[in-house]
Coordinates of C-alpha atoms in Angstrom, one line a residue:
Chain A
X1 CA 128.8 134.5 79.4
X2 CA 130.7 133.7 82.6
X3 CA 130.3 130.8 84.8
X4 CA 129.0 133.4 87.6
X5 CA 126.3 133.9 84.9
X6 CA 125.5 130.8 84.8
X7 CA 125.1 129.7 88.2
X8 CA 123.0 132.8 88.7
X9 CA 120.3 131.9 85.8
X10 CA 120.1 128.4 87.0
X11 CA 119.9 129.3 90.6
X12 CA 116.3 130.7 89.0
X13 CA 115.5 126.9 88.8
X14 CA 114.6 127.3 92.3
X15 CA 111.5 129.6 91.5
X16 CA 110.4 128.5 88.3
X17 CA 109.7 125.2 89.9
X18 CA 108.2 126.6 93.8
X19 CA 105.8 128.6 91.3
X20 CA 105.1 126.2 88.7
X21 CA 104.2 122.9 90.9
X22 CA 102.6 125.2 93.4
X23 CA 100.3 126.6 91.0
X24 CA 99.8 123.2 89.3
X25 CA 98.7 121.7 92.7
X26 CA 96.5 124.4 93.9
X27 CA 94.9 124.3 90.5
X28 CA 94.4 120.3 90.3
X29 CA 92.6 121.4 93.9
X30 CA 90.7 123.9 93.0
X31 CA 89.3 122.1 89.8
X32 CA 87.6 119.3 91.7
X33 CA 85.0 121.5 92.7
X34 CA 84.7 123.6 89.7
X35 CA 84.4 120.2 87.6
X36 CA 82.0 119.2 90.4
X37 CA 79.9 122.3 90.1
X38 CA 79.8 122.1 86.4
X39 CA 78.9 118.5 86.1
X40 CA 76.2 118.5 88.8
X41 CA 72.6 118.8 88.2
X42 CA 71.8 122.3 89.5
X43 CA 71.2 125.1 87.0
X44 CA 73.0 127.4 89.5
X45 CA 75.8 125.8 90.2
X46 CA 76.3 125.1 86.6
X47 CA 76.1 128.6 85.9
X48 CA 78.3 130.0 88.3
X49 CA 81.4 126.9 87.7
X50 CA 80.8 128.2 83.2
X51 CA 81.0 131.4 84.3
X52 CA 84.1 130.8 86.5
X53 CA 85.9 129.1 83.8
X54 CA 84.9 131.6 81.0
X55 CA 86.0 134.4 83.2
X56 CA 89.2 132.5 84.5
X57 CA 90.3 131.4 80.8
X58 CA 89.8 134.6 79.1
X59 CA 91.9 136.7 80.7
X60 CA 95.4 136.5 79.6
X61 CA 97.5 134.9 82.7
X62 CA 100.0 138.4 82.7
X63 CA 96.5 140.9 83.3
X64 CA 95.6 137.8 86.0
X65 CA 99.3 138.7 87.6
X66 CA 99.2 142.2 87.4
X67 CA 95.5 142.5 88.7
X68 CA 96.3 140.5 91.8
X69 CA 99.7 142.4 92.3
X70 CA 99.5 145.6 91.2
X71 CA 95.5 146.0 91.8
X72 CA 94.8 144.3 95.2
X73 CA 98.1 145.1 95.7
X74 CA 98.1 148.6 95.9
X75 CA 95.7 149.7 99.0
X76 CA 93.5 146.6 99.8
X77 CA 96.2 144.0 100.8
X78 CA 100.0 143.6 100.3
X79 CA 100.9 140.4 98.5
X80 CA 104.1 139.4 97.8
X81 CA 105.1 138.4 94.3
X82 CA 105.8 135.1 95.2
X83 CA 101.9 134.2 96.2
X84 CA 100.6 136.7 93.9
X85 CA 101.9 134.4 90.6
X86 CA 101.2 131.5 92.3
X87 CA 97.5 132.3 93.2
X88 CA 97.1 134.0 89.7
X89 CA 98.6 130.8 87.6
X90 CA 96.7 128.5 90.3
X91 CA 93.4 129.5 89.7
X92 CA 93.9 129.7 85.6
X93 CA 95.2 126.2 86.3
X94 CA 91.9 125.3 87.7
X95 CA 89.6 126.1 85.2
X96 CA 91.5 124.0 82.4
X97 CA 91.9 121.3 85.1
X98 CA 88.3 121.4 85.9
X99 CA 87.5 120.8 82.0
X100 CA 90.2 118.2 81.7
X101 CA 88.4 116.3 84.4
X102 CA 84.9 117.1 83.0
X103 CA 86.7 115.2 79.7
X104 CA 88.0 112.2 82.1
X105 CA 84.3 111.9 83.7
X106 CA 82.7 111.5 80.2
X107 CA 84.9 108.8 79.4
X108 CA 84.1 106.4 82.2
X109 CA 81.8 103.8 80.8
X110 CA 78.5 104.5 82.7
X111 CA 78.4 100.8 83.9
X112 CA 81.1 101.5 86.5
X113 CA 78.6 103.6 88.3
X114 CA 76.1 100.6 88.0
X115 CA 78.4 98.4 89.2
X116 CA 79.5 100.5 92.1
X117 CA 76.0 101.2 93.2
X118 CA 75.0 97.4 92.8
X119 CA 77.8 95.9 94.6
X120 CA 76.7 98.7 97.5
X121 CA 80.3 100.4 97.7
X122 CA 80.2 103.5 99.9
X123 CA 80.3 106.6 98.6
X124 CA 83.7 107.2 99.2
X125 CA 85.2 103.8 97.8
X126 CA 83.2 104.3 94.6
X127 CA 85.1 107.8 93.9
X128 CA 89.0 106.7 95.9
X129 CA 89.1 103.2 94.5
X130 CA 86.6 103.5 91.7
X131 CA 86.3 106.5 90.0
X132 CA 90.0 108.4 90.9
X133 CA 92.3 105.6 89.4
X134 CA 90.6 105.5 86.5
X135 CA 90.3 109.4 85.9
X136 CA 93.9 109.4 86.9
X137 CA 95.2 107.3 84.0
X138 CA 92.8 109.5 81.4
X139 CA 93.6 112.7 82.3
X140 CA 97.6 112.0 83.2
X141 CA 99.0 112.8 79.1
X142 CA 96.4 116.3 79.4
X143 CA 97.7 117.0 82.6
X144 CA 101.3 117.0 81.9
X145 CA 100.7 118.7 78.1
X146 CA 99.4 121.5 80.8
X147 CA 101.8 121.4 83.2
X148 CA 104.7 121.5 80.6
X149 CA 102.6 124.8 79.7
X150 CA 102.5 126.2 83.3
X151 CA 106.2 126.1 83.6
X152 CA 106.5 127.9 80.6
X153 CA 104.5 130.5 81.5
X154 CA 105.7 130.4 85.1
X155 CA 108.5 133.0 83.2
X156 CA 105.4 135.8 83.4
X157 CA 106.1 135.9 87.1
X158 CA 109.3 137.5 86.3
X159 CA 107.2 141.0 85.6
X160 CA 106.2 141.2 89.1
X161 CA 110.0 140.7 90.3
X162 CA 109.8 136.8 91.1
X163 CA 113.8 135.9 90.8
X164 CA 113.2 132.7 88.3
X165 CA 115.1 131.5 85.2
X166 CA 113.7 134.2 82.6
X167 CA 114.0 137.0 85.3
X168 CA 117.5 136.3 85.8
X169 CA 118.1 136.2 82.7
X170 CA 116.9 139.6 81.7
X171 CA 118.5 140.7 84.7
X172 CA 122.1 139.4 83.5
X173 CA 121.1 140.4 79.9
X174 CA 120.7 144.2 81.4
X175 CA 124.4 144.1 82.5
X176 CA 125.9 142.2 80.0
X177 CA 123.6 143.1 76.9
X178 CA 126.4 142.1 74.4
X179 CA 125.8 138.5 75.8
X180 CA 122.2 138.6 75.8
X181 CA 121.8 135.8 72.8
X182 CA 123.8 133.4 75.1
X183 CA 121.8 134.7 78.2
X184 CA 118.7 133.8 76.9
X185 CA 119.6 131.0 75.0
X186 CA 121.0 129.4 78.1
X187 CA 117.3 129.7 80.0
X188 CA 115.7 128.5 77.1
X189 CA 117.7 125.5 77.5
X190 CA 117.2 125.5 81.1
X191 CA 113.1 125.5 80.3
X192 CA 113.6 122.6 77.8
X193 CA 116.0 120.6 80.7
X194 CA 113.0 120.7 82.6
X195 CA 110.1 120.1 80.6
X196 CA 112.5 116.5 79.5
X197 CA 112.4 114.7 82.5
X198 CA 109.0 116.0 83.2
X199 CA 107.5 114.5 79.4
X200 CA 109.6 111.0 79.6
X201 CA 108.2 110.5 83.2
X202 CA 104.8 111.0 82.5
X203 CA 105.1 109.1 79.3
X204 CA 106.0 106.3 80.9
X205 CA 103.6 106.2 83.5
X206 CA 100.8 106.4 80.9
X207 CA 102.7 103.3 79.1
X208 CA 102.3 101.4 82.2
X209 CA 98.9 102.0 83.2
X210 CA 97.9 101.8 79.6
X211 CA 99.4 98.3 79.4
X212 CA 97.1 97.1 82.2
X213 CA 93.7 97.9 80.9
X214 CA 94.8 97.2 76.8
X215 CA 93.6 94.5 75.8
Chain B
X1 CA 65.8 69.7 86.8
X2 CA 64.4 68.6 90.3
X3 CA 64.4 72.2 92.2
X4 CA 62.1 73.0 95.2
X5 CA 61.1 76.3 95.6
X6 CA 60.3 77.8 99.0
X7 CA 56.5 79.2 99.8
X8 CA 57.9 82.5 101.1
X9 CA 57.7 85.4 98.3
X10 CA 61.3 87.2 97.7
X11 CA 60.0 89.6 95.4
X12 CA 56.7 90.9 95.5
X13 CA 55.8 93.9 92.5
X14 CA 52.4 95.6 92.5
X15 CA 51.0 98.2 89.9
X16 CA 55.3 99.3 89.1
X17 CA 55.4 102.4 86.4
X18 CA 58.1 104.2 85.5
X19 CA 58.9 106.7 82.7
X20 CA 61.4 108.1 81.2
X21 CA 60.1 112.0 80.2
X22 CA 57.2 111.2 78.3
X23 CA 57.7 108.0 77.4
X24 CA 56.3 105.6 79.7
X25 CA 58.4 102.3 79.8
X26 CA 56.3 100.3 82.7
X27 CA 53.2 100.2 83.5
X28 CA 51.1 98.5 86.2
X29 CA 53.5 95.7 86.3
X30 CA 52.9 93.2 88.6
X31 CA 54.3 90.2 89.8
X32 CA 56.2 88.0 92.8
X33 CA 58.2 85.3 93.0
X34 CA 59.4 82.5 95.6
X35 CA 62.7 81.9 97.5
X36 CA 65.2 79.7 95.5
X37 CA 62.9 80.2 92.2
X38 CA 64.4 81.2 89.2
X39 CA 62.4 83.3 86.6
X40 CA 63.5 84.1 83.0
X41 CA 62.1 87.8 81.5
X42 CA 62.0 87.6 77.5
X43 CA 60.2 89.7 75.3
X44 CA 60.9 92.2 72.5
X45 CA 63.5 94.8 72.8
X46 CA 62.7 97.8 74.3
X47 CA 59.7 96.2 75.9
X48 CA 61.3 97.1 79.9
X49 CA 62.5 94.1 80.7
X50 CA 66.1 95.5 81.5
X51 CA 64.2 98.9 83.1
X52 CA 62.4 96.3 85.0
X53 CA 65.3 94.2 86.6
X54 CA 67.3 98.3 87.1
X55 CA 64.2 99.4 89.6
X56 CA 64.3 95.8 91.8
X57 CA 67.5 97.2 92.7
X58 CA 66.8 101.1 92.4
X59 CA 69.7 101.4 89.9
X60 CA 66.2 103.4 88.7
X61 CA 63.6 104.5 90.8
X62 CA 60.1 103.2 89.9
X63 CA 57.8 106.6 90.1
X64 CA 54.6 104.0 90.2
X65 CA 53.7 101.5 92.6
X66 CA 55.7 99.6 95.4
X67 CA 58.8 96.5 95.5
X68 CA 59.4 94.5 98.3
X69 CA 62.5 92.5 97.7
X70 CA 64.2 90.6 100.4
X71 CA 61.5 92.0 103.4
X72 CA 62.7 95.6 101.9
X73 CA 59.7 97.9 101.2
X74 CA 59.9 100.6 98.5
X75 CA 56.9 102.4 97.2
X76 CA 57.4 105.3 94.7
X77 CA 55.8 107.9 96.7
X78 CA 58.0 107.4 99.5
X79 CA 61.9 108.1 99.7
X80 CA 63.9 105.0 100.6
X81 CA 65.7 105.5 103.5
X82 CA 69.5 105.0 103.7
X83 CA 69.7 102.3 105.1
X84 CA 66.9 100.3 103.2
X85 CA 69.2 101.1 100.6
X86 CA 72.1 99.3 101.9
X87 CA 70.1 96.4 102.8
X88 CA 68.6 95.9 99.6
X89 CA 72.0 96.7 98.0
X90 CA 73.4 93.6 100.6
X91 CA 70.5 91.4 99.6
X92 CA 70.8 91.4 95.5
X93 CA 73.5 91.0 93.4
X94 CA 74.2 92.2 89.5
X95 CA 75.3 90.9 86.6
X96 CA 75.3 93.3 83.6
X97 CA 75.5 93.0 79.7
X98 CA 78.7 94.8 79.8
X99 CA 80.4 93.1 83.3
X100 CA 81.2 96.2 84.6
X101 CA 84.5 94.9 86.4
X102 CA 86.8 97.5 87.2
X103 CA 89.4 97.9 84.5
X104 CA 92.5 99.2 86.6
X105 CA 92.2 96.1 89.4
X106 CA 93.6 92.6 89.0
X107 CA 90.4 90.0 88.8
X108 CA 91.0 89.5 92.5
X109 CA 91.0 93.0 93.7
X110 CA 87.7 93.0 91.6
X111 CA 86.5 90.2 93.8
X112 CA 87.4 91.1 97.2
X113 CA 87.3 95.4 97.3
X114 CA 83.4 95.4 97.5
X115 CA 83.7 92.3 100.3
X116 CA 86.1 94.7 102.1
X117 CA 84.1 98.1 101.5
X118 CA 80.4 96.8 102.0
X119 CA 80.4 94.1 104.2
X120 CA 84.2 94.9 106.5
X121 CA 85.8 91.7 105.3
X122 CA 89.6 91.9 106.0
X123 CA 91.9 91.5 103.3
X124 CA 92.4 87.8 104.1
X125 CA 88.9 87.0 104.3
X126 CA 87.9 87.9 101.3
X127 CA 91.0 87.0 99.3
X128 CA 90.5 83.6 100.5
X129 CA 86.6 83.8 99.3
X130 CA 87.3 85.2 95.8
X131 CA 90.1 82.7 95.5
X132 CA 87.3 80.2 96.3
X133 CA 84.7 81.5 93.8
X134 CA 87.0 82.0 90.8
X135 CA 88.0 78.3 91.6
X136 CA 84.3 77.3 91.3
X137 CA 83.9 79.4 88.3
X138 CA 86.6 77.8 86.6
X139 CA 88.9 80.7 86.4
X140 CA 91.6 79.9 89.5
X141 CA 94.3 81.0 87.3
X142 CA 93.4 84.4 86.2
X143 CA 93.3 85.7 89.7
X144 CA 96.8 88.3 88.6
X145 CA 95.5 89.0 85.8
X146 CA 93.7 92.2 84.9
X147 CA 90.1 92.0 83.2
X148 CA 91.2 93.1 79.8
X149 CA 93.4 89.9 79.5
X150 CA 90.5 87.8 79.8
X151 CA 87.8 86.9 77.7
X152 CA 83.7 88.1 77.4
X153 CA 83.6 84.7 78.9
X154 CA 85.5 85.1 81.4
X155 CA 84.9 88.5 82.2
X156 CA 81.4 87.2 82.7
X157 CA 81.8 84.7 85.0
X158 CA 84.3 87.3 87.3
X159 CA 81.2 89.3 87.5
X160 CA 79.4 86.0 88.7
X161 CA 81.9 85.4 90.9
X162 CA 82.3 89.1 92.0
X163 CA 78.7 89.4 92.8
X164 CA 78.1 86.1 94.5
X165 CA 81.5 87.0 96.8
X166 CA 78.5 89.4 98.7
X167 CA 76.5 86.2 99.4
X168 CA 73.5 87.9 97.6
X169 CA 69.9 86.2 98.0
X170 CA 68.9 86.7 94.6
X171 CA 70.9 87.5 91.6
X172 CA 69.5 89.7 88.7
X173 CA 70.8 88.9 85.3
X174 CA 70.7 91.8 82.6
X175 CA 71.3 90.2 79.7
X176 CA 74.3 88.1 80.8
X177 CA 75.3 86.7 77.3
X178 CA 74.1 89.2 74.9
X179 CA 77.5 90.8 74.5
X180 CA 79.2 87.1 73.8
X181 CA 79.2 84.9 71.2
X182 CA 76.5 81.8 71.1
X183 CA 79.4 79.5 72.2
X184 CA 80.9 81.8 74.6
X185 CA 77.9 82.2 76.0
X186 CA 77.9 78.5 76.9
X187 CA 80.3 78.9 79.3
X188 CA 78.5 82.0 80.9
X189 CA 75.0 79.9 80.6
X190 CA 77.0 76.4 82.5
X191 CA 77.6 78.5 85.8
X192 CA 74.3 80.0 86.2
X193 CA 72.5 76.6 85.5
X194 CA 74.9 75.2 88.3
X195 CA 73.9 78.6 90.2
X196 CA 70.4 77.8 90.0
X197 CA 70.6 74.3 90.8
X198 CA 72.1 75.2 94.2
X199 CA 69.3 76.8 94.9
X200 CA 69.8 80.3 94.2
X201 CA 67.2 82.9 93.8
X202 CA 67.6 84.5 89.7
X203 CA 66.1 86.6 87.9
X204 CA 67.2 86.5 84.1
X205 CA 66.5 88.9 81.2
X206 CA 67.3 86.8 78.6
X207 CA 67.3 86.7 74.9
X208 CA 68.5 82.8 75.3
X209 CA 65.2 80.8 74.8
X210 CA 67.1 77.6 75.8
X211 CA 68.2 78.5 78.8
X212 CA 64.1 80.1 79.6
X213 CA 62.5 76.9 78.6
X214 CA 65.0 74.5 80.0
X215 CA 66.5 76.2 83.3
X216 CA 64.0 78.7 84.7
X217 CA 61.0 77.4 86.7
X218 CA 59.3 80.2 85.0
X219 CA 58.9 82.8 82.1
X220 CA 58.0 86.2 82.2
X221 CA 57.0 87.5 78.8
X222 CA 57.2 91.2 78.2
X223 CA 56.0 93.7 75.5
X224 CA 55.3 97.3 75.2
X225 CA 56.3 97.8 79.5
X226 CA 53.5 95.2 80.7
X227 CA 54.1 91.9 81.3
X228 CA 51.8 89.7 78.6
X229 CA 52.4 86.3 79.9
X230 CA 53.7 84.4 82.6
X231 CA 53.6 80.8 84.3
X232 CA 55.4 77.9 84.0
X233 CA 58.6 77.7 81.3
X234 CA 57.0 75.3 79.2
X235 CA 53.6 76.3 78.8
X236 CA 54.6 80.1 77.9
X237 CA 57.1 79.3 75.4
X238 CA 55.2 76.5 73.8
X239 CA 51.9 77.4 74.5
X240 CA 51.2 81.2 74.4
X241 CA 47.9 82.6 74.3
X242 CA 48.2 86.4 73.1
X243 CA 48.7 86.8 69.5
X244 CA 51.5 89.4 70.5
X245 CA 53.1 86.7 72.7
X246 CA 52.6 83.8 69.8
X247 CA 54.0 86.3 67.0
X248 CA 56.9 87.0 69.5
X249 CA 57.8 83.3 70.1
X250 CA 57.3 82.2 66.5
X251 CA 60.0 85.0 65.3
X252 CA 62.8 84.1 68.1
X253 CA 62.1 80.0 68.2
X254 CA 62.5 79.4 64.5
X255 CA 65.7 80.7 64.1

């Protein structure tokens, strides 16, 4: 494997992370109101967020891709790959984000919302200085576990054409197939580079906020 | 214990009810109670007195009968408008079993983030007023510290302080000491005895037949989600007429 190779499989970085953190954010969105839906006290709404996340979790993330690309894409709209993995991954992303937070929600001791109400915080304050900080430090180790997922799975985007680390890699591994094991062993590494920095941070932001509510 | 109590009602309770599903936990509960008075609530568990103190301030809504707290009207057949809600929310203050502070704030953000949200304190302001309050609780020094570093105690009397930062005209004690141990709970029971003695309107539900004999000006005896007897401290706990009310008394005095 040259060093050509090499700068081409990690100049996938690029896409693996535009597609991975876009998705992550548009599906840490997206689950608020899902996880809103769900835990709210109308049957319909209830309904229709289970339903959502039944239907959004079932479906391998690969038929998600190829449904928005090659199915919308072929006569109702054009979407380029690019939007078409990050919607797809996004919106899996939300459902398990909106169950993450349902998880978070359930762990707050009901006499925050006592509190809250009693000491007549607005609305707003009791969620942004109440409730979010608190559902931020539960659901932070889950989040991450999923996000470390999502960047791994960000390689499926590769089947529609998106030029990231594994798509590179096959790419190279087409023209140099008696180098393939140190193609692919290379972007494995890449994936595990990554993910590193990404565990130790979030590790260590769990530490700290741990330390201030242990007792 | 030389307290004078105002003529003008602060609470007034007629014919309250509330269920839960099928199981009714109040009914036709009636009562009032003067400015600067402080009333103790005992009785058996599960008897409502905790539901009770929860619909004065619509933590639950009574579905019987009609509150007037503070000049706020709320009758059960009638939504409360939002800002009745406010009002009555300004007027009372909480202290729970559990504290309730806010785990992820120091004890001073505790303090001064529901001066700043509900009443548009600055910063300053209200730091300077919690600073003040944890100094008369006796807890000046914990200000940087968060609530998990401090004791039951301690965490009780940060929710003292906490609620009286909102200048509050009545305070509603849920069980303030039950989570703490009897000498813990001394600590807890010194401030609101100090509370009371400057005057401040209370209502306690209390399992501490000390403090209900010695520091209210009168009891409240519950059972079954009516109120059985009430009057002055002393004649309820030592002289109670219903044989429900003597049987309770008898089992929680001669411990």
């Amino acid at each position: 494997m040259t060093l050509d190779g090499v700068l081409l499989i990690a100049g996938g970085i690029y896409w693996t992370l535009v597609v991975t953190v876009c998705a992550f954010l548009l599906g840490a969105a997206l689950g608020v109101p899902i996880c809103a839906m769900r835990v709210s006290r109308s049957r319909v709404l209830n309904a229709v967020s289970v339903s959502l996340i039944v239907l959004l979790r079932s479906v391998p993330p690969i038929v998600w891709i190829f449904l928005l690309y090659f199915g919308l894409g072929s006569g109702f709209l054009t979407i380029n790959p690019v939007p078409a993995a990050i919607i797809a991954l996004g919106v899996i992303t939300a459902a398990n984000m909106a169950e993450i937070y349902r998880g978070a929600l359930s762990s707050i001791h009901p006499g925050q919302w006592d509190a809250s109400h009693a000491l007549g915080l607005p609305v707003w304050s009791e969620f942004f200085d109440v409730m979010v900080p608190q559902l931020f430090r539960v659901t932070l180790p889950s989040a991450t576990t999923y996000l470390i997922g999502l960047l791994k799975d960000s390689a499926i985007a590769s089947t529609i054409g998106v030029a990231e680390i594994a798509y590179l890699a096959n790419f190279l591994s087409n023209k140099q197939f008696h180098a393939s094991l140190q193609i692919f062993a290379f972007a494995g590494a890449l994936y595990i580079l990554i993910s590193l920095p990404l565990a130790a941070v979030a590790r260590d932001a769990d530490a700290r906020l741990r330390s201030k509510v242990a007792q | 214990m030389e307290r004078t109590a105002e003529a003008r009602p602060i609470v007034e309770v007629k014919g309250l009810g509330k269920s839960f599903g099928a199981h009714k936990v109040l009914a036709g509960v009636d009562f009032s109670m003067r400015v600067g008075e402080v009333v103790a609530i005992i009785g058996p568990s599960g008897s409502g007195k905790s539901t009770l103190l929860r619909c004065l301030n619509q933590l639950e809504q009574h579905d019987e009968g009609s509150i007037e707290i503070c000049g706020i009207q709320m009758r059960a057949d009638t939504p409360i408008p939002r800002k009745d809600m406010n009002a009555l929310r300004r007027s009372t203050g909480m202290v729970f079993q559990s504290f309730n502070l806010f785990p992820h704030m120091t004890v001073l953000r505790n303090i001064s983030l529901p001066q700043e949200r509900a009443l548009g304190r600055s910063r300053a302001e209200a730091d300077e007023r919690s600073r003040a309050l944890l100094d008369r609780v006796g807890l000046g020094s914990k200000a940087d510290q968060y609530p998990a570093r401090c004791s039951g105690g301690q965490q009780q009397r940060i929710a003292i302080a906490r609620a009286l930062a909102l200048d509050p005209k009545i305070i509603l004690f849920d069980e303030p000491t039950s989570a703490l141990d009897p000498e813990i709970g001394l600590e807890v029971l010194a401030v609101m005895q100090e509370l009371a003695e400057g005057g401040m309107s209370m209502i306690v539900v209390t399992h501490e037949m000390h403090f209900a004999e010695t520091v209210s000006d009168r009891v409240i005896l519950m059972a079954d989600g009516k109120i059985l007897e009430e009057g002055p401290s002393s004649e309820v706990m030592r002289n109670p007429k219903s044989p429900r009310a003597q049987q309770f008394l008898h089992a929680v005095m001669n411990r």
